[in-house]
XYZ file of C-alpha atoms in Angstrom:
207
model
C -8.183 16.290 2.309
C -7.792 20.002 3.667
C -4.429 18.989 4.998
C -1.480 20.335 3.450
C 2.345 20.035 4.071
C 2.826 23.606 6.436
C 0.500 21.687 8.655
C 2.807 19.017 9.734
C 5.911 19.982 8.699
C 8.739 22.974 10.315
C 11.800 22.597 8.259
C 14.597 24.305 10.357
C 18.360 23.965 9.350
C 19.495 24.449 12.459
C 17.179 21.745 13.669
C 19.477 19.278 12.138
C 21.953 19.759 15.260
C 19.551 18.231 17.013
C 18.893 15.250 15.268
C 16.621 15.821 12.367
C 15.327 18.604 10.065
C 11.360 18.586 11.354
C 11.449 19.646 14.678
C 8.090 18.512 14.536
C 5.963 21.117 17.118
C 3.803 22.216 14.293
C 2.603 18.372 13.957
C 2.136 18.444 17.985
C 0.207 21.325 17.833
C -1.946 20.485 14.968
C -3.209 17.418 16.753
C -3.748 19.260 20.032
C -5.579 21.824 18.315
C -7.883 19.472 16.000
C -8.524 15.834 18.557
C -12.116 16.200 20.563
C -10.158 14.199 23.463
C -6.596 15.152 24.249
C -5.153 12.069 26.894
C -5.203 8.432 25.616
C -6.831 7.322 28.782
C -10.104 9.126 27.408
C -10.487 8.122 23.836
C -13.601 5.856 23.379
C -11.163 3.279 21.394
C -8.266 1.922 22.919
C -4.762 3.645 21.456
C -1.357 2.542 22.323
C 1.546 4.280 20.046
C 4.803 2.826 20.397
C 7.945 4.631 20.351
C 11.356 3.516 20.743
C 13.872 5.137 23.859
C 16.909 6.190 22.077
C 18.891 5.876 25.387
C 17.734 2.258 26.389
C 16.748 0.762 22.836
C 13.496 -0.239 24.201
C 10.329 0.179 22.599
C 7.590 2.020 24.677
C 3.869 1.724 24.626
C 2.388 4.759 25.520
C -1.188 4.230 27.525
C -1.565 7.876 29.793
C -0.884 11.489 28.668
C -1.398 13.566 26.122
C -2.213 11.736 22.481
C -0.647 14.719 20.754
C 2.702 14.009 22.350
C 2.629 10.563 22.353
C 1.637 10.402 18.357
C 4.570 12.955 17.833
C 7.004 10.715 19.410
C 6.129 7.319 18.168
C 6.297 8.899 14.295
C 9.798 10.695 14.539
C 11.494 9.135 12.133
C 15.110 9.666 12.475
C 17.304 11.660 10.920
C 13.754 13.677 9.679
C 12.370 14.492 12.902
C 14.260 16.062 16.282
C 13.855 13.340 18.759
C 11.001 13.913 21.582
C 11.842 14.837 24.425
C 9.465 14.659 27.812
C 9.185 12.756 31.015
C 13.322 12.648 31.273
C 13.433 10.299 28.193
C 14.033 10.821 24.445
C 11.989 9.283 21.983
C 11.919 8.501 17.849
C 9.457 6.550 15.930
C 8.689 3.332 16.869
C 8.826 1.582 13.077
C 12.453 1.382 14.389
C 11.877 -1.947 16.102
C 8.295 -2.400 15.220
C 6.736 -1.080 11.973
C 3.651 -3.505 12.599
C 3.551 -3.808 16.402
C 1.121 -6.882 16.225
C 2.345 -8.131 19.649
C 1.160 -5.022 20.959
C -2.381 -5.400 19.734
C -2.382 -8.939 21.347
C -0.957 -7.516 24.766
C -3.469 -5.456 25.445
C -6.034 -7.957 24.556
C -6.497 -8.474 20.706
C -8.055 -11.471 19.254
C -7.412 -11.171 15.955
C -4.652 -8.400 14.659
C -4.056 -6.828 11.454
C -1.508 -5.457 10.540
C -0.876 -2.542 7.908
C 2.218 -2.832 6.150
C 3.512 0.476 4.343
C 5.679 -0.365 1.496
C 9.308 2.002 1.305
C 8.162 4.577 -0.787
C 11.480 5.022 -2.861
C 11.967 7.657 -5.378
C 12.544 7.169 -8.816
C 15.564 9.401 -8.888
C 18.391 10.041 -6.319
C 17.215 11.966 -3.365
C 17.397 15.589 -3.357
C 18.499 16.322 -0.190
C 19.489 15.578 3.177
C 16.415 15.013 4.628
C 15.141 12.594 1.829
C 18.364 10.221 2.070
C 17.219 9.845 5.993
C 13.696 9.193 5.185
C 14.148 6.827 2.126
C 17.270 5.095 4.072
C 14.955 4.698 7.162
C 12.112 3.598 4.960
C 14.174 0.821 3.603
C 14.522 -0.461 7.096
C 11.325 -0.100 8.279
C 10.447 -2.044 5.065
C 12.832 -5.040 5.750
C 11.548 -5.428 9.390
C 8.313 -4.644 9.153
C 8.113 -7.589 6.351
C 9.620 -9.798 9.417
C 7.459 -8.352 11.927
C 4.479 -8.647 10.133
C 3.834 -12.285 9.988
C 2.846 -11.722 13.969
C -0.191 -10.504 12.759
C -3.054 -12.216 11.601
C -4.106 -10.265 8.435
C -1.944 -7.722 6.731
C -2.845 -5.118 4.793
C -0.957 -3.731 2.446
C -1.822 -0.406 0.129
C -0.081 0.064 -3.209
C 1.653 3.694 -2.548
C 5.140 3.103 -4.088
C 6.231 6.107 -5.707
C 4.689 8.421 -3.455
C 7.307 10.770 -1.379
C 6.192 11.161 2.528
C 6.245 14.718 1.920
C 4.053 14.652 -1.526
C 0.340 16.125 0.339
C -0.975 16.393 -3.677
C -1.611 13.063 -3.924
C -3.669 12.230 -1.341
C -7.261 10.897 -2.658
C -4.568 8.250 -4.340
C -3.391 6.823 -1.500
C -6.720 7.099 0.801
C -8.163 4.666 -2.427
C -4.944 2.743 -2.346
C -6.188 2.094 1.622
C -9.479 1.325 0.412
C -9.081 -1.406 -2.116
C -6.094 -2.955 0.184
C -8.518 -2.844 2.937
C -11.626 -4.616 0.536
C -9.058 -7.004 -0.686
C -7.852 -8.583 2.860
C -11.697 -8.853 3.946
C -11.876 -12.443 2.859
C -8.515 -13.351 4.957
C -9.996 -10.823 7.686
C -13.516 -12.800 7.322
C -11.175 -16.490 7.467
C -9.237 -14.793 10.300
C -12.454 -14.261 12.362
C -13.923 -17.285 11.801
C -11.240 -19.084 12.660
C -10.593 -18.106 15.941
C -13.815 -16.463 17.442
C -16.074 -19.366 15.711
C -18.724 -16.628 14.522
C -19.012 -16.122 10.625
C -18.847 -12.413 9.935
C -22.023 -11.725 7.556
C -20.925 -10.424 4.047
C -21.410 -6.769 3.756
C -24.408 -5.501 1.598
C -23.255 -3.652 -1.508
């Protein structure tokens, strides 16, 4: 909740010469600076972002290094964010080719996947600027394929945050409530889900 925008964000004009208007080291660093375990190969729960090489077209699924970086590059939505840059390849956000990486999940072992599924958050007026026509253009994409994308998964999850801009931080208990009741209302699909393939009946949570 202590978040706020100057956090994540570095708007620098000149940053748009190189692809986007967040050149996004102040996200990088915040992460560094706030995780208890820095490399992927050391958190206590498996985490795989996924990021897309802009020179191949290929999505990546980061498993070694540093979580910081990999996060960074896997949410660099073009046009909004500068492209990453490490390990002689350049990376943006992996919603490009797959918004609910489901086939991911069942890669690296996965029983049962679900998904969440982030409705475009489009504005009720025109955008203001240059930076909002990339992210509500790009959201409109990720939209339309994560919709195909996310009948991989088992479950999906989706929270009710239309008319929210990615760069609003006021209304955040909103849309961490929005998560919650989403979450509470795919729990009997999640419980079917479960069931269906492990054979064990999860036990209904007390209230």
């Amino acid at each position: 909740m202590e978040v706020q925008e100057e956090d994540l964000f570095d708007y620098k004009a000149l940053a748009l010469l190189s692809g986007g208007l967040v050149k996004g080291e102040r996200l990088e660093a915040f992460l560094s600076r706030n995780l208890r375990h820095k490399t992927l190969e050391t958190l206590p729960v498996p985490f795989y972002p996924v990021a897309v090489d802009i020179r191949t077209g290929q999505a990546v699924v980061f498993e070694r290094g540093s979580v910081a970086q990999a996060v960074h590059a896997s949410c660099a939505i073009p046009g909004v964010f500068v492209p990453v840059q490490f390990g002689g390849a350049t990376y943006v956000d992996g919603g490009v080719l797959a918004p609910v990486p489901a086939d991911v999940a069942r890669q690296k072992g996965a029983e049962i996947v679900i998904g969440v599924a982030i409705p475009a958050g489009l504005p009720s007026g025109a955008p203001r600027n240059p930076v909002e026509v990339a992210f509500h253009s790009a959201m409109i994409m990720y939209q339309e394929i994560g919709r195909l994308r996310a009948a991989e998964a088992d479950v999906v999850v989706q929270p009710d945050v239309k008319g929210v801009a990615f760069d609003d931080f006021s209304q955040k208990k909103r849309l961490i409530e929005a998560g919650e009741a989403a979450a509470r209302a795919a729990l009997p699909a999640i419980r079917e889900a479960i069931a269906r393939k492990t054979r064990r009946v999860p036990v209904e949570a007390t209230p």
